[in-house]
mmCIF file of C-alpha atoms in Angstrom:
data_model
loop_
_atom_site.group_PDB
_atom_site.id
_atom_site.type_symbol
_atom_site.label_atom_id
_atom_site.label_comp_id
_atom_site.label_asym_id
_atom_site.label_seq_id
_atom_site.Cartn_x
_atom_site.Cartn_y
_atom_site.Cartn_z
ATOM 1 C CA MET C 1 16.270 -64.179 5.322
ATOM 2 C CA LEU C 2 13.351 -66.148 6.791
ATOM 3 C CA LEU C 3 13.711 -69.681 8.153
ATOM 4 C CA ALA C 4 10.408 -71.570 7.812
ATOM 5 C CA ILE C 5 10.063 -74.806 9.798
ATOM 6 C CA ASP C 6 7.276 -77.347 9.247
ATOM 7 C CA ILE C 7 7.357 -80.182 11.795
ATOM 8 C CA GLY C 8 5.203 -83.097 10.670
ATOM 9 C CA ASN C 9 4.478 -86.426 12.295
ATOM 10 C CA THR C 10 6.946 -88.261 10.047
ATOM 11 C CA ASN C 11 9.294 -85.636 8.600
ATOM 12 C CA SER C 12 10.291 -82.063 9.352
ATOM 13 C CA VAL C 13 11.137 -79.514 6.663
ATOM 14 C CA PHE C 14 13.448 -76.532 7.130
ATOM 15 C CA ALA C 15 13.447 -73.892 4.381
ATOM 16 C CA LEU C 16 15.311 -70.640 3.863
ATOM 17 C CA THR C 17 13.275 -68.061 1.981
ATOM 18 C CA GLU C 18 13.801 -64.590 0.579
ATOM 19 C CA GLY C 19 10.568 -62.742 -0.154
ATOM 20 C CA ASP C 20 8.274 -65.297 -1.791
ATOM 21 C CA ALA C 21 11.199 -67.345 -3.125
ATOM 22 C CA ILE C 22 12.336 -70.562 -1.447
ATOM 23 C CA ARG C 23 16.123 -70.580 -1.618
ATOM 24 C CA ALA C 24 16.919 -73.948 -0.005
ATOM 25 C CA THR C 25 15.094 -76.772 1.776
ATOM 26 C CA TRP C 26 16.235 -79.637 3.976
ATOM 27 C CA ARG C 27 14.275 -82.539 5.413
ATOM 28 C CA CYS C 28 14.865 -84.790 8.410
ATOM 29 C CA VAL C 29 12.960 -87.480 10.277
ATOM 30 C CA THR C 30 10.875 -86.015 13.085
ATOM 31 C CA ASP C 31 12.409 -87.243 16.331
ATOM 32 C CA THR C 32 11.167 -85.881 19.652
ATOM 33 C CA LYS C 33 14.474 -86.909 21.269
ATOM 34 C CA ARG C 34 16.541 -84.672 18.971
ATOM 35 C CA THR C 35 18.085 -81.894 21.061
ATOM 36 C CA ALA C 36 18.405 -78.206 20.233
ATOM 37 C CA ASP C 37 22.143 -78.693 19.679
ATOM 38 C CA GLU C 38 21.558 -81.632 17.335
ATOM 39 C CA TYR C 39 19.121 -79.558 15.298
ATOM 40 C CA GLY C 40 21.506 -76.611 15.283
ATOM 41 C CA ALA C 41 24.606 -78.560 14.283
ATOM 42 C CA TRP C 42 22.756 -80.398 11.521
ATOM 43 C CA LEU C 43 21.082 -77.322 10.072
ATOM 44 C CA THR C 44 24.030 -74.931 10.221
ATOM 45 C CA GLN C 45 26.277 -77.490 8.503
ATOM 46 C CA LEU C 46 23.786 -77.852 5.658
ATOM 47 C CA MET C 47 23.457 -74.089 5.407
ATOM 48 C CA GLY C 48 27.227 -73.839 5.158
ATOM 49 C CA LEU C 49 27.186 -76.054 2.077
ATOM 50 C CA GLU C 50 25.010 -73.367 0.482
ATOM 51 C CA TRP C 51 27.355 -70.592 1.700
ATOM 52 C CA ILE C 52 24.710 -69.268 4.095
ATOM 53 C CA GLU C 53 25.710 -68.060 7.558
ATOM 54 C CA PRO C 54 23.374 -68.319 10.609
ATOM 55 C CA GLN C 55 23.456 -64.531 11.077
ATOM 56 C CA GLN C 56 21.772 -64.125 7.685
ATOM 57 C CA VAL C 57 18.590 -65.538 9.235
ATOM 58 C CA THR C 58 16.632 -62.585 10.590
ATOM 59 C CA ALA C 59 13.276 -64.246 11.361
ATOM 60 C CA ILE C 60 11.851 -67.730 11.969
ATOM 61 C CA VAL C 61 8.325 -69.133 11.731
ATOM 62 C CA VAL C 62 7.323 -72.601 12.949
ATOM 63 C CA ALA C 63 4.282 -74.842 12.460
ATOM 64 C CA THR C 64 4.174 -78.191 14.227
ATOM 65 C CA VAL C 65 1.782 -81.073 14.770
ATOM 66 C CA VAL C 66 4.223 -82.659 17.252
ATOM 67 C CA PRO C 67 4.136 -80.690 20.531
ATOM 68 C CA GLU C 68 7.011 -82.688 22.006
ATOM 69 C CA SER C 69 9.400 -81.379 19.339
ATOM 70 C CA LEU C 70 8.603 -77.713 19.826
ATOM 71 C CA PHE C 71 10.700 -77.058 22.938
ATOM 72 C CA ASN C 72 13.977 -78.155 21.335
ATOM 73 C CA VAL C 73 13.229 -76.483 18.002
ATOM 74 C CA VAL C 74 12.556 -73.184 19.765
ATOM 75 C CA GLY C 75 15.760 -73.681 21.758
ATOM 76 C CA MET C 76 17.669 -74.167 18.507
ATOM 77 C CA CYS C 77 16.188 -70.939 17.098
ATOM 78 C CA ARG C 78 17.279 -68.952 20.128
ATOM 79 C CA ARG C 79 20.742 -70.450 20.535
ATOM 80 C CA TYR C 80 21.927 -70.748 16.949
ATOM 81 C CA PHE C 81 20.036 -67.937 15.220
ATOM 82 C CA ARG C 82 19.387 -65.482 18.054
ATOM 83 C CA CYS C 83 15.727 -65.346 16.960
ATOM 84 C CA GLU C 84 12.462 -65.717 18.840
ATOM 85 C CA PRO C 85 10.320 -67.734 16.417
ATOM 86 C CA LEU C 86 6.708 -67.112 15.496
ATOM 87 C CA VAL C 87 4.841 -70.310 16.392
ATOM 88 C CA VAL C 88 1.556 -70.983 14.624
ATOM 89 C CA GLY C 89 -0.995 -71.652 17.333
ATOM 90 C CA ASP C 90 0.311 -69.049 19.783
ATOM 91 C CA SER C 91 -2.405 -66.558 20.652
ATOM 92 C CA ALA C 92 -0.228 -63.634 19.532
ATOM 93 C CA VAL C 93 0.284 -65.081 16.028
ATOM 94 C CA HIS C 94 -2.386 -63.914 13.585
ATOM 95 C CA LEU C 95 -3.471 -65.867 10.513
ATOM 96 C CA GLY C 96 -6.077 -63.397 9.295
ATOM 97 C CA VAL C 97 -8.650 -66.183 8.883
ATOM 98 C CA GLU C 98 -11.196 -67.925 11.071
ATOM 99 C CA ALA C 99 -11.575 -71.607 11.888
ATOM 100 C CA LYS C 100 -15.329 -72.186 11.541
ATOM 101 C CA VAL C 101 -15.437 -75.527 13.358
ATOM 102 C CA ASP C 102 -16.713 -76.798 16.717
ATOM 103 C CA ARG C 103 -13.310 -76.679 18.433
ATOM 104 C CA PRO C 104 -10.946 -74.306 16.578
ATOM 105 C CA ARG C 105 -7.972 -75.091 18.803
ATOM 106 C CA GLU C 106 -8.077 -78.747 17.747
ATOM 107 C CA VAL C 107 -7.298 -77.898 14.112
ATOM 108 C CA GLY C 108 -3.725 -78.803 13.205
ATOM 109 C CA ALA C 109 -1.391 -75.888 12.560
ATOM 110 C CA ASP C 110 -0.380 -77.349 9.203
ATOM 111 C CA ARG C 111 -4.000 -77.508 8.037
ATOM 112 C CA LEU C 112 -4.641 -73.847 8.809
ATOM 113 C CA VAL C 113 -1.373 -72.806 7.172
ATOM 114 C CA ASN C 114 -2.201 -74.864 4.081
ATOM 115 C CA GLY C 115 -5.626 -73.237 3.876
ATOM 116 C CA LEU C 116 -4.149 -69.758 4.175
ATOM 117 C CA SER C 117 -1.587 -70.567 1.488
ATOM 118 C CA ALA C 118 -4.121 -72.147 -0.883
ATOM 119 C CA HIS C 119 -6.463 -69.173 -0.655
ATOM 120 C CA ARG C 120 -3.678 -66.649 -1.260
ATOM 121 C CA ARG C 121 -2.133 -68.551 -4.152
ATOM 122 C CA TYR C 122 -5.181 -69.988 -5.906
ATOM 123 C CA GLY C 123 -8.289 -68.352 -4.478
ATOM 124 C CA GLY C 124 -11.330 -70.063 -3.064
ATOM 125 C CA PRO C 125 -13.447 -71.811 -2.194
ATOM 126 C CA ALA C 126 -11.170 -74.821 -2.322
ATOM 127 C CA ILE C 127 -10.356 -78.293 -1.039
ATOM 128 C CA VAL C 128 -6.753 -78.822 0.073
ATOM 129 C CA ILE C 129 -5.603 -82.452 -0.013
ATOM 130 C CA ASP C 130 -2.377 -83.112 1.888
ATOM 131 C CA PHE C 131 -0.657 -86.487 1.490
ATOM 132 C CA GLY C 132 1.182 -86.817 4.793
ATOM 133 C CA THR C 133 1.193 -89.346 7.617
ATOM 134 C CA ALA C 134 -2.570 -88.895 7.360
ATOM 135 C CA THR C 135 -4.311 -87.884 4.141
ATOM 136 C CA THR C 136 -6.330 -84.772 4.951
ATOM 137 C CA PHE C 137 -9.025 -82.971 2.991
ATOM 138 C CA ASP C 138 -9.619 -79.396 4.171
ATOM 139 C CA VAL C 139 -12.372 -77.066 2.967
ATOM 140 C CA ILE C 140 -11.597 -73.352 2.601
ATOM 141 C CA ASP C 141 -14.395 -70.891 1.860
ATOM 142 C CA GLY C 142 -14.259 -67.916 -0.490
ATOM 143 C CA ASP C 143 -12.866 -65.680 2.268
ATOM 144 C CA GLY C 144 -10.097 -68.109 3.151
ATOM 145 C CA ASN C 145 -11.721 -69.348 6.359
ATOM 146 C CA TYR C 146 -11.256 -72.955 7.425
ATOM 147 C CA ASN C 147 -14.545 -74.902 7.348
ATOM 148 C CA GLY C 148 -13.551 -78.405 8.431
ATOM 149 C CA GLY C 149 -12.632 -81.446 6.432
ATOM 150 C CA VAL C 150 -11.788 -85.146 6.410
ATOM 151 C CA ILE C 151 -8.908 -87.160 7.896
ATOM 152 C CA ALA C 152 -8.059 -90.538 6.327
ATOM 153 C CA PRO C 153 -5.143 -92.896 7.014
ATOM 154 C CA GLY C 154 -2.035 -92.056 5.025
ATOM 155 C CA ILE C 155 -0.832 -94.292 2.208
ATOM 156 C CA ASN C 156 2.231 -95.550 4.073
ATOM 157 C CA LEU C 157 0.155 -96.230 7.181
ATOM 158 C CA SER C 158 -2.155 -98.416 5.103
ATOM 159 C CA LEU C 159 0.761 -100.369 3.647
ATOM 160 C CA GLN C 160 2.253 -100.816 7.118
ATOM 161 C CA ALA C 161 -1.069 -102.025 8.494
ATOM 162 C CA LEU C 162 -1.391 -104.632 5.731
ATOM 163 C CA HIS C 163 2.104 -105.911 6.420
ATOM 164 C CA MET C 164 1.690 -106.027 10.202
ATOM 165 C CA ALA C 165 -1.812 -107.490 10.347
ATOM 166 C CA ALA C 166 -1.413 -110.222 7.734
ATOM 167 C CA ALA C 167 1.417 -112.673 8.407
ATOM 168 C CA ARG C 168 2.032 -113.587 4.754
ATOM 169 C CA LEU C 169 1.841 -110.098 3.238
ATOM 170 C CA PRO C 170 5.246 -108.461 2.676
ATOM 171 C CA ARG C 171 6.251 -104.836 3.103
ATOM 172 C CA VAL C 172 5.995 -103.109 -0.292
ATOM 173 C CA ASP C 173 6.719 -99.700 -1.768
ATOM 174 C CA ILE C 174 3.925 -97.532 -3.098
ATOM 175 C CA LYS C 175 3.949 -97.169 -6.878
ATOM 176 C CA ARG C 176 1.502 -97.026 -9.753
ATOM 177 C CA PRO C 177 1.038 -100.597 -11.015
ATOM 178 C CA GLU C 178 0.942 -101.241 -14.751
ATOM 179 C CA LYS C 179 -2.383 -103.082 -14.420
ATOM 180 C CA VAL C 180 -5.207 -103.063 -11.911
ATOM 181 C CA ILE C 181 -5.356 -106.871 -11.746
ATOM 182 C CA GLY C 182 -2.211 -108.062 -9.990
ATOM 183 C CA ARG C 183 -0.576 -111.368 -10.906
ATOM 184 C CA ASN C 184 1.399 -111.734 -7.698
ATOM 185 C CA THR C 185 1.043 -110.712 -4.055
ATOM 186 C CA ILE C 186 3.128 -107.546 -4.298
ATOM 187 C CA ALA C 187 1.329 -106.360 -7.438
ATOM 188 C CA CYS C 188 -2.047 -107.062 -5.808
ATOM 189 C CA MET C 189 -1.118 -105.035 -2.720
ATOM 190 C CA GLN C 190 0.260 -102.145 -4.751
ATOM 191 C CA SER C 191 -2.855 -102.085 -6.914
ATOM 192 C CA GLY C 192 -5.183 -102.169 -3.940
ATOM 193 C CA VAL C 193 -3.452 -99.325 -2.142
ATOM 194 C CA TYR C 194 -2.793 -97.172 -5.208
ATOM 195 C CA TRP C 195 -6.145 -97.493 -6.972
ATOM 196 C CA GLY C 196 -7.922 -97.607 -3.624
ATOM 197 C CA TYR C 197 -6.491 -94.180 -2.822
ATOM 198 C CA VAL C 198 -7.375 -92.830 -6.237
ATOM 199 C CA GLY C 199 -10.952 -93.951 -5.558
ATOM 200 C CA LEU C 200 -10.822 -92.454 -2.067
ATOM 201 C CA ILE C 201 -9.613 -89.104 -3.417
ATOM 202 C CA GLU C 202 -12.217 -88.915 -6.174
ATOM 203 C CA GLY C 203 -15.015 -90.180 -3.941
ATOM 204 C CA ILE C 204 -14.412 -87.830 -1.026
ATOM 205 C CA VAL C 205 -13.937 -84.816 -3.316
ATOM 206 C CA ALA C 206 -17.238 -85.621 -5.061
ATOM 207 C CA ARG C 207 -19.066 -85.913 -1.733
ATOM 208 C CA ILE C 208 -17.563 -82.686 -0.363
ATOM 209 C CA ARG C 209 -18.584 -80.836 -3.533
ATOM 210 C CA ALA C 210 -22.107 -82.226 -3.306
ATOM 211 C CA GLU C 211 -22.390 -81.203 0.349
ATOM 212 C CA TRP C 212 -20.893 -77.748 -0.253
ATOM 213 C CA ASP C 213 -23.194 -77.269 -3.240
ATOM 214 C CA ALA C 214 -20.814 -74.868 -5.000
ATOM 215 C CA PRO C 215 -17.720 -75.153 -7.210
ATOM 216 C CA LEU C 216 -14.563 -75.977 -5.281
ATOM 217 C CA LYS C 217 -11.004 -75.957 -6.613
ATOM 218 C CA VAL C 218 -8.819 -78.869 -5.525
ATOM 219 C CA ILE C 219 -5.215 -78.241 -4.512
ATOM 220 C CA GLY C 220 -2.916 -81.162 -3.768
ATOM 221 C CA THR C 221 0.229 -81.067 -1.650
ATOM 222 C CA GLY C 222 2.563 -83.450 0.143
ATOM 223 C CA GLY C 223 5.354 -85.672 -1.092
ATOM 224 C CA LEU C 224 3.168 -88.290 -2.772
ATOM 225 C CA VAL C 225 0.773 -85.959 -4.570
ATOM 226 C CA PRO C 226 2.572 -86.175 -7.983
ATOM 227 C CA LEU C 227 2.194 -89.971 -7.926
ATOM 228 C CA PHE C 228 -1.585 -89.731 -7.615
ATOM 229 C CA ALA C 229 -2.085 -86.607 -9.712
ATOM 230 C CA GLU C 230 -1.004 -88.558 -12.794
ATOM 231 C CA ALA C 231 -3.894 -90.996 -12.368
ATOM 232 C CA THR C 232 -6.804 -88.582 -11.848
ATOM 233 C CA ASN C 233 -7.959 -85.230 -13.185
ATOM 234 C CA VAL C 234 -9.467 -84.190 -9.840
ATOM 235 C CA PHE C 235 -6.624 -81.751 -9.048
ATOM 236 C CA ASP C 236 -6.734 -78.174 -10.313
ATOM 237 C CA HIS C 237 -3.303 -77.404 -8.840
ATOM 238 C CA VAL C 238 -0.435 -79.467 -7.423
ATOM 239 C CA ASP C 239 1.874 -77.538 -5.091
ATOM 240 C CA GLY C 240 4.523 -79.381 -3.103
ATOM 241 C CA ASP C 241 5.585 -76.188 -1.323
ATOM 242 C CA LEU C 242 2.107 -75.120 -0.208
ATOM 243 C CA THR C 243 2.870 -75.262 3.524
ATOM 244 C CA LEU C 244 6.147 -73.360 3.176
ATOM 245 C CA HIS C 245 4.433 -70.586 1.212
ATOM 246 C CA GLY C 246 1.800 -70.497 3.942
ATOM 247 C CA LEU C 247 4.494 -69.994 6.571
ATOM 248 C CA ILE C 248 5.937 -67.159 4.484
ATOM 249 C CA ALA C 249 2.460 -65.606 4.470
ATOM 250 C CA VAL C 250 2.126 -66.020 8.252
ATOM 251 C CA HIS C 251 5.413 -64.200 8.759
ATOM 252 C CA ALA C 252 4.327 -61.391 6.421
ATOM 253 C CA LEU C 253 1.002 -61.015 8.245
ATOM 254 C CA ASN C 254 2.703 -60.781 11.616
ATOM 255 C CA SER C 255 5.390 -58.392 10.422
ATOM 256 C CA SER C 256 2.706 -55.801 9.679
ATOM 257 C CA ALA C 257 -0.429 -54.708 11.515
ATOM 258 C CA PRO C 258 -2.370 -57.637 13.025
ATOM 259 C CA ALA C 259 -5.386 -58.809 11.053
ATOM 260 C CA SER C 260 -8.868 -58.077 12.403
ATOM 261 C CA SER C 261 -9.697 -61.767 12.769
ATOM 262 C CA SER C 262 -7.490 -64.717 13.583
ATOM 263 C CA ALA C 263 -7.531 -68.473 13.948
ATOM 264 C CA THR C 264 -5.579 -70.412 16.529
ATOM 265 C CA ALA C 265 -4.545 -74.006 16.373
ATOM 266 C CA SER C 266 -3.084 -76.587 18.641
ATOM 267 C CA PRO C 267 -0.165 -78.645 17.273
ATOM 268 C CA ALA C 268 -2.305 -81.680 16.436
ATOM 269 C CA HIS C 269 -4.340 -82.988 13.528
#
């Protein structure tokens, strides 16, 4: 059984997989102060609720955009699962694709994994839109290579900025408002953020397609993608488990003969 770990800026996801199937997933807040023992106790207890023993885990793969969390996560893998994890970004870990950008090592591990997953599952060329702490747009060519993209502030960051910068604006939840024109402060804020992001998505996709000058599929992922997918027809596919399937693919690639080309990434966006 493979344990796939995706450490994001806000949340971390731990998933147990068998072949291409995801058997169970758990999510926690990313906390750089969490120790290896805290990770291990938390995860093994949750696994026990699913009648899964630590010794059933035979391999682990990790992608992180938070370097400070990696040490304790790796320590947890060694102590509680007796496994040396594959870490996306290590020079020995092959992705089988190339990062065709000015500084390949600056590309976030999650973005490369998403690109690999999107190409394998849906083909290319494609745009991968990930709704995380930041909203990222990543361009994958027909061979699966990473060709750059766009980084925009995430939805929750925008809401937080409105609340913190304007004394009289409250903290609100993101939701699709019934009408564009709000009749109260909360409705106005929700409309601005929601429909503003719909416009951002459609506008950036249109500009990327015009610059690429070729058809591009659009794949959406991240926790908030279903909320926005219902308001626009820009998405060809919505896949909330895109990153996890990419980690499964990374493990499969590195369990066989190394690919002829590879891309490396640092754990940062």
